[in-house]
């Protein structure tokens, strides 16, 4: 690793730690810690949501996927972007109007039930932990390659930094780290895209002509079917991407960081534009890497193509751009795992400890203390699991996170808002059926089982044929919620009229705190 690269890495760490120091002076209450006092603007929150979403998997993973498998890699960006339509039209406004700090707050605004709150908190913890391990394992491997350090040391460095951001700066620090990361990533991607497009003489036609001779797929690189030849698997993947985005807790809690539903909707619009522009540039980066780095070199560096973007930066922009893109990739990992730690800590400290164990009889000082301790425990657990999972194919962890979000969280959120007869039993059964079915089917899938030794976690024939079970688990989540409701002996429907009124008016939302 060059001296320039090390300087840029250290500079990003110093900048984020300085932000955390400034944020710590503003983090005085639970509202500050969980939601940045609800004081972010639509543009700020839009950038933060985009930063949450433009993870290392999006930047490095999708660029590499497009470079290696072409059109099929583009599915991941299109599916994720469409998920923001669900956030905009169905989730953003009700989430801000009904919730306070967590996903469980939103659901229990209708059902005052500790069982519902506990199940929602458990779902949040499971999704966040799976997603965090996947980020740490992938990030640890990438940072190990970029910095030339051992994997275990890379994971520990990321783990320590993400813990510092959360316990001292809370949501304020996490948000500003995301915002700065998003600006750097968009700026770096724009420069790299411009340089790549210039090499194609600013001609899309020329780009498609050149990639035909640069990949083993030839003409087929720009067509579907290079990886997803099974139609059901492709549909299921896109369902996970579209519906999973709308059920990821670390994205959903961002709607509590703004003052009202109007600002929440605007922030989704801004984030959609930012992410749409980013994914448009990723297409040029992927095809540029195929052409100017070389398919064989990308695979040799990393079989999944995760080093395609940094290698492209080195090829077309030299050492400085390579160092900058590598440092930004490092920042993306730090920002996303920090958000996941905060989400997990909020679910435990606010929902499980504060509302269930202490029955709401807890001071702000006590809850802040528990939240910070929870952040440390979650970070340590995720670091240890990531160290153990170093040689495991972690694709199934990401599939699980998105699948549970789509199958357990999304059906219950929609039915809480829009179905009058929905009740407590239905909410619990819907979340449990969606969660358990996702876990079981993934454990039986080709992500875990493969006849060829070393390809998957276990050797053997998968009992479930699809790599992604979302096409089955989303309907199962809705069916579980429906049957739990209609077969329940209790016919209570919660405070539906109150929820409907608050959903559409935002009545009772607290104002953002002044700093």
XYZ file of C-alpha atoms in Angstrom:
515
model
C 0.000 0.000 0.000
C 1.416 3.396 -0.972
C 2.110 6.226 1.445
C -0.576 8.269 -0.324
C -3.188 5.580 0.327
C -2.262 5.399 4.003
C -2.489 9.189 4.304
C -5.983 9.214 2.767
C -7.139 6.365 5.014
C -5.829 8.124 8.115
C -7.383 11.416 6.959
C -10.826 9.844 6.645
C -10.501 8.250 10.089
C -9.384 11.592 11.587
C -12.281 13.434 9.911
C -14.895 10.972 11.147
C -13.471 10.991 14.666
C -13.574 14.800 14.672
C -17.229 14.648 13.614
C -17.873 12.216 16.450
C -16.208 14.597 18.924
C -18.412 17.492 17.778
C -21.514 15.285 17.826
C -20.805 14.053 21.342
C -21.271 17.602 22.608
C -24.793 17.623 21.141
C -25.799 14.119 22.242
C -27.399 14.837 25.602
C -30.734 12.981 25.472
C -32.229 9.736 24.181
C -33.771 11.691 21.306
C -30.302 12.967 20.355
C -28.804 9.492 20.609
C -31.509 7.618 18.677
C -32.718 10.215 16.161
C -30.308 13.214 16.178
C -33.091 15.160 17.889
C -35.244 14.945 14.745
C -33.394 17.965 13.401
C -31.980 16.832 10.045
C -33.192 18.597 6.913
C -34.625 16.709 3.932
C -31.393 17.110 1.965
C -29.238 16.004 4.885
C -31.393 12.984 5.610
C -31.618 12.180 1.895
C -27.827 12.055 1.723
C -27.691 10.024 4.950
C -30.238 7.499 3.599
C -28.235 7.311 0.379
C -25.085 6.848 2.453
C -26.756 4.062 4.433
C -27.771 2.380 1.218
C -24.633 2.930 -0.872
C -22.654 0.400 1.122
C -19.476 -1.398 0.147
C -21.709 -4.127 -1.264
C -23.401 -1.596 -3.547
C -20.263 0.207 -4.687
C -17.765 -2.632 -4.858
C -20.142 -5.579 -5.194
C -22.433 -4.293 -7.949
C -19.547 -2.768 -9.904
C -17.812 -6.134 -9.782
C -20.995 -8.026 -10.662
C -21.607 -5.891 -13.751
C -17.951 -6.273 -14.758
C -18.110 -10.079 -14.519
C -21.685 -11.040 -15.457
C -22.970 -7.918 -17.201
C -26.710 -7.325 -17.320
C -27.491 -9.780 -14.498
C -25.371 -7.645 -12.170
C -27.559 -4.659 -13.019
C -30.577 -6.428 -11.486
C -29.193 -5.640 -8.037
C -29.146 -1.898 -8.629
C -32.553 -1.710 -10.354
C -34.256 -3.811 -7.684
C -32.837 -1.778 -4.821
C -33.771 1.519 -6.473
C -37.371 0.395 -7.017
C -37.574 -0.387 -3.311
C -37.484 3.335 -2.630
C -40.855 3.689 -4.363
C -42.337 1.573 -1.576
C -40.601 3.738 0.982
C -41.898 6.904 -0.666
C -45.531 5.957 -1.274
C -46.350 3.451 1.471
C -43.877 3.639 4.358
C -42.111 6.999 4.853
C -45.044 9.140 6.002
C -46.743 6.552 8.283
C -43.378 5.585 9.768
C -42.586 9.183 10.745
C -46.103 9.895 11.995
C -46.517 6.749 14.100
C -43.037 5.951 15.418
C -40.596 7.602 17.768
C -37.263 5.793 17.886
C -37.617 2.248 16.494
C -39.621 -0.002 14.174
C -41.308 -1.511 17.236
C -42.546 1.961 18.231
C -44.355 2.250 14.918
C -46.113 -1.133 15.206
C -46.981 -0.744 18.897
C -48.516 2.661 18.231
C -51.542 0.546 17.330
C -51.024 -2.506 19.555
C -49.944 -1.793 23.133
C -48.419 -5.239 23.530
C -45.038 -6.244 24.931
C -45.228 -9.436 22.847
C -45.531 -7.379 19.656
C -42.745 -5.041 20.729
C -40.479 -7.935 21.695
C -41.059 -9.747 18.399
C -40.395 -6.585 16.378
C -37.229 -5.907 18.381
C -36.060 -9.503 17.868
C -36.621 -9.166 14.113
C -34.594 -5.938 14.102
C -31.739 -7.553 16.017
C -31.621 -10.609 13.742
C -31.645 -8.545 10.522
C -29.057 -6.083 11.822
C -26.725 -8.808 13.087
C -26.801 -10.796 9.841
C -26.294 -7.639 7.785
C -23.503 -6.451 10.063
C -21.576 -9.734 9.923
C -21.806 -9.716 6.130
C -20.488 -6.131 6.030
C -17.661 -6.876 8.475
C -16.560 -10.057 6.717
C -16.643 -8.454 3.283
C -15.133 -5.230 4.565
C -12.425 -7.007 6.518
C -11.361 -8.938 3.440
C -11.313 -5.826 1.262
C -9.418 -3.685 3.761
C -6.966 -6.540 4.263
C -6.279 -6.521 0.517
C -6.116 -2.727 0.264
C -3.911 -2.080 3.304
C -1.945 -5.315 3.237
C -2.833 -6.177 6.860
C -4.223 -9.363 8.402
C -7.964 -9.987 8.135
C -8.478 -10.166 11.897
C -6.779 -6.813 12.405
C -8.891 -5.192 9.667
C -12.118 -6.434 11.284
C -11.052 -5.228 14.733
C -10.110 -1.762 13.381
C -13.539 -1.381 11.755
C -15.242 -2.711 14.882
C -13.476 -0.291 17.224
C -14.166 2.720 15.015
C -17.857 1.915 14.524
C -18.255 1.498 18.304
C -16.636 4.883 18.992
C -18.962 6.622 16.516
C -22.067 5.167 18.137
C -21.346 5.350 21.872
C -20.068 8.926 21.749
C -21.882 10.537 18.840
C -25.067 8.477 18.479
C -27.286 9.198 15.481
C -25.829 12.668 14.943
C -22.326 11.323 14.358
C -23.601 8.355 12.359
C -25.685 10.645 10.129
C -22.866 13.069 9.383
C -20.439 10.238 8.689
C -23.023 8.906 6.233
C -23.511 12.324 4.639
C -19.793 12.912 4.131
C -19.322 9.364 2.878
C -22.182 9.818 0.386
C -20.696 13.080 -0.946
C -17.235 11.518 -1.291
C -18.632 8.400 -2.964
C -20.779 10.342 -5.423
C -17.904 12.711 -6.204
C -15.357 9.937 -6.637
C -17.740 7.881 -8.779
C -18.442 10.915 -10.982
C -14.745 11.562 -11.601
C -14.092 7.891 -12.310
C -17.139 7.659 -14.608
C -16.033 10.739 -16.534
C -12.555 9.292 -17.079
C -13.992 5.948 -18.189
C -16.566 7.514 -20.508
C -13.824 9.670 -22.019
C -11.929 6.507 -22.927
C -15.041 5.384 -24.813
C -14.996 8.773 -26.602
C -18.212 9.637 -24.732
C -20.074 7.114 -26.889
C -22.388 4.514 -25.346
C -22.448 2.655 -28.675
C -18.659 2.395 -28.628
C -18.761 1.180 -25.033
C -21.085 -1.705 -25.911
C -18.972 -2.566 -28.948
C -15.773 -2.770 -26.885
C -17.164 -4.859 -24.026
C -18.120 -7.597 -26.498
C -14.460 -8.475 -26.979
C -13.382 -7.893 -23.359
C -15.442 -10.611 -21.637
C -15.736 -14.392 -22.058
C -19.491 -13.843 -22.426
C -18.947 -11.829 -25.596
C -22.168 -10.416 -27.047
C -24.116 -12.026 -24.197
C -22.562 -9.723 -21.544
C -25.200 -7.054 -22.224
C -28.035 -9.614 -22.139
C -29.732 -11.373 -19.214
C -29.099 -14.982 -18.274
C -25.358 -15.063 -17.550
C -25.980 -15.962 -13.924
C -29.701 -16.071 -13.249
C -30.874 -18.689 -15.714
C -33.662 -19.830 -13.385
C -36.581 -17.437 -13.834
C -38.009 -18.077 -10.351
C -34.644 -17.387 -8.728
C -34.331 -14.106 -10.634
C -37.851 -13.009 -9.660
C -37.217 -14.015 -6.051
C -33.954 -12.042 -5.965
C -35.673 -8.924 -7.246
C -38.505 -9.342 -4.730
C -35.914 -9.437 -1.955
C -34.225 -6.325 -3.308
C -37.447 -4.341 -3.834
C -39.387 -5.379 -0.729
C -36.357 -5.920 1.494
C -35.267 -2.290 1.230
C -38.628 -1.207 2.651
C -38.168 -3.540 5.619
C -34.574 -2.840 6.678
C -34.652 -1.342 10.201
C -31.481 0.739 9.831
C -33.085 2.556 6.875
C -36.520 2.872 8.471
C -35.306 4.591 11.640
C -33.886 7.396 9.488
C -37.422 8.752 9.085
C -37.352 9.659 12.785
C -34.384 11.983 12.260
C -36.523 14.636 10.510
C -39.179 16.935 11.928
C -42.299 15.701 10.097
C -43.755 13.440 7.391
C -43.357 16.044 4.639
C -39.625 16.204 5.312
C -39.487 12.395 5.460
C -41.055 12.140 1.993
C -38.724 14.799 0.611
C -35.712 12.976 2.029
C -36.787 9.797 0.176
C -37.095 11.795 -3.061
C -33.600 13.247 -2.583
C -32.106 9.862 -1.712
C -33.758 8.282 -4.765
C -32.108 10.867 -7.033
C -28.731 10.409 -5.344
C -28.905 6.615 -5.493
C -30.289 6.622 -9.046
C -27.379 8.774 -10.228
C -24.957 6.514 -8.375
C -26.308 3.314 -9.941
C -26.232 4.905 -13.386
C -22.536 5.596 -12.897
C -21.943 2.056 -11.624
C -22.937 0.705 -15.067
C -20.095 2.666 -16.681
C -17.700 1.604 -13.933
C -18.570 -2.077 -14.330
C -18.233 -2.135 -18.099
C -15.172 0.102 -17.887
C -13.514 -2.376 -15.529
C -14.264 -5.238 -17.926
C -12.647 -3.328 -20.786
C -9.694 -1.522 -19.218
C -8.770 -3.778 -16.291
C -9.599 -7.111 -17.874
C -11.996 -9.869 -16.875
C -9.194 -12.288 -15.919
C -7.383 -9.750 -13.723
C -10.599 -8.849 -11.869
C -11.311 -12.521 -11.117
C -7.693 -13.120 -10.077
C -7.847 -10.261 -7.561
C -11.198 -11.375 -6.134
C -13.456 -14.134 -7.554
C -16.564 -12.063 -6.787
C -15.187 -8.988 -8.553
C -15.097 -6.837 -5.420
C -11.790 -5.187 -6.397
C -13.028 -4.103 -9.850
C -13.694 -0.461 -8.872
C -10.335 0.176 -7.139
C -8.479 -1.589 -9.970
C -10.333 0.538 -12.532
C -9.387 3.683 -10.588
C -5.718 2.617 -10.717
C -5.962 1.873 -14.434
C -7.562 5.148 -15.574
C -6.652 7.571 -12.777
C -3.345 6.448 -11.341
C -2.235 6.053 -7.731
C -4.115 9.045 -6.345
C -7.525 7.996 -7.657
C -6.863 4.406 -6.573
C -6.013 5.601 -3.068
C -9.040 7.886 -2.954
C -11.511 5.213 -4.149
C -10.029 2.681 -1.712
C -10.343 5.158 1.171
C -13.949 5.946 0.217
C -14.718 2.207 0.117
C -13.314 2.025 3.651
C -15.541 4.922 4.712
C -18.621 3.183 3.285
C -17.983 0.151 5.468
C -17.474 2.274 8.585
C -20.656 4.256 7.990
C -22.955 1.295 7.322
C -21.789 -0.848 10.241
C -22.133 2.156 12.573
C -25.774 2.541 11.525
C -26.369 -1.167 12.132
C -24.815 -1.029 15.605
C -26.998 1.961 16.490
C -30.126 0.193 15.209
C -29.356 -2.919 17.262
C -28.581 -0.904 20.385
C -31.834 1.064 19.997
C -33.882 -2.133 19.691
C -32.410 -3.570 22.874
C -32.068 -0.462 25.045
C -35.347 1.232 24.090
C -37.654 -1.687 23.268
C -36.470 -4.707 25.256
C -34.894 -3.103 28.317
C -36.711 0.232 28.536
C -40.248 -0.777 27.558
C -40.468 -4.498 28.318
C -38.115 -5.149 31.249
C -38.474 -1.740 32.953
C -42.065 -1.190 31.675
C -41.223 2.371 30.644
C -40.061 3.296 34.170
C -36.576 4.367 33.174
C -34.820 7.714 33.151
C -33.103 9.148 30.087
C -29.741 8.820 31.805
C -30.345 5.128 32.489
C -31.507 4.450 28.943
C -28.498 6.258 27.454
C -26.201 4.153 29.637
C -27.900 0.911 28.537
C -27.808 2.011 24.886
C -24.066 2.625 25.028
C -23.408 -0.666 26.802
C -25.597 -2.422 24.233
C -23.579 -0.836 21.425
C -20.370 -2.258 22.878
C -21.892 -5.732 23.363
C -23.346 -5.788 19.828
C -20.033 -4.642 18.360
C -18.020 -7.282 20.244
C -20.467 -10.033 19.255
C -20.431 -9.024 15.586
C -16.615 -8.793 15.535
C -16.248 -12.285 17.050
C -18.777 -13.762 14.623
C -17.069 -12.026 11.686
C -13.706 -13.490 12.742
C -15.208 -16.981 12.862
C -17.001 -16.437 9.526
C -13.886 -15.363 7.609
C -13.887 -18.349 5.247
C -17.655 -18.682 4.961
C -19.582 -17.586 1.900
C -21.567 -14.742 3.421
C -23.999 -14.308 0.533
C -26.682 -16.083 2.529
C -26.371 -13.519 5.348
C -27.319 -10.667 3.017
C -30.102 -12.807 1.547
C -31.373 -13.472 5.064
C -31.300 -9.796 6.062
C -33.231 -8.632 2.997
C -35.531 -11.662 3.081
C -36.520 -11.162 6.716
C -37.060 -7.458 6.130
C -39.345 -8.228 3.192
C -41.118 -11.208 4.783
C -41.430 -10.291 8.455
C -41.374 -6.500 8.703
C -43.032 -5.227 5.530
C -46.292 -7.278 5.731
C -46.858 -6.324 9.362
C -46.112 -2.632 8.749
C -48.536 -2.468 5.819
C -51.295 -4.334 7.650
C -50.803 -2.199 10.771
C -51.442 0.894 8.677
C -54.049 -0.275 6.192
C -56.078 -3.256 7.573
C -58.776 -2.411 10.079
C -59.272 -6.001 11.336
C -55.588 -6.642 11.940
C -54.844 -7.571 15.568
C -52.075 -8.403 18.032
C -52.008 -12.129 17.280
C -51.793 -11.403 13.558
C -48.861 -9.014 14.081
C -46.902 -11.578 16.118
C -47.673 -14.528 13.846
C -46.887 -12.526 10.694
C -43.448 -11.479 11.955
C -42.596 -14.943 13.287
C -43.722 -16.798 10.153
C -41.803 -14.408 7.909
C -38.659 -14.592 10.060
C -38.628 -18.360 10.660
C -39.511 -19.326 7.077
C -36.729 -17.063 5.741
C -34.125 -18.603 8.039
C -35.178 -22.210 7.383
C -35.402 -21.927 3.594
C -32.049 -20.153 3.324
C -30.428 -22.827 5.494
C -31.788 -25.449 3.066
C -30.774 -23.470 -0.058
C -27.757 -23.622 -2.432
C -26.221 -20.735 -0.444
C -25.500 -23.245 2.334
C -25.422 -26.610 0.514
C -23.460 -27.588 -2.607
C -22.387 -31.029 -3.866
C -18.895 -29.731 -4.614
C -16.709 -29.434 -1.480
C -15.635 -25.907 -0.572
C -18.153 -24.110 -2.766
C -20.726 -23.543 -0.003
C -20.775 -23.834 3.774
C -21.852 -27.493 3.779
C -21.315 -30.268 1.254
C -24.454 -31.934 -0.061
C -27.516 -31.417 -2.221
C -29.754 -28.478 -1.205
C -33.284 -29.450 -0.171
C -34.624 -26.082 -1.375
C -33.701 -25.299 -5.003
C -33.698 -21.464 -4.995
C -30.801 -19.376 -3.703
C -33.308 -16.735 -2.614
C -36.595 -17.856 -0.999
C -38.316 -14.447 -0.918
C -40.849 -15.408 -3.596
C -42.254 -17.866 -1.019
C -41.526 -16.147 2.297
C -43.206 -12.792 1.504
C -46.570 -14.506 0.810
C -45.997 -16.661 3.908
C -45.540 -13.499 5.995
C -48.859 -12.095 4.762
C -50.587 -15.481 5.191
C -49.232 -15.822 8.730
C -50.518 -12.348 9.613
C -53.916 -13.044 8.013
C -54.444 -16.447 9.636
C -53.233 -15.195 13.004
C -55.827 -12.432 12.805
C -58.866 -14.408 11.597
C -58.203 -17.477 13.796
C -57.453 -15.500 16.942
C -59.883 -15.764 19.820
C -59.238 -12.080 20.511
C -60.920 -9.829 17.978
C -59.374 -6.585 19.250
C -57.991 -4.475 16.448
C -55.990 -1.977 18.473
C -56.354 1.756 18.058
C -56.979 1.655 14.313
C -58.951 4.916 14.170
C -56.211 6.729 16.087
C -53.503 5.212 13.875
C -55.408 6.178 10.722
C -55.790 9.741 11.991
C -52.121 10.088 12.961
C -50.950 8.460 9.735
C -52.690 11.093 7.644
C -52.236 14.147 9.864
C -49.060 13.624 11.852
C -50.909 14.797 14.981
C -48.872 14.479 18.153
C -45.385 14.410 16.616
C -42.838 16.057 18.855
C -40.853 18.968 17.463
C -37.139 18.546 16.736
C -34.779 19.508 19.523
C -32.743 22.683 19.209
C -28.966 22.536 19.544
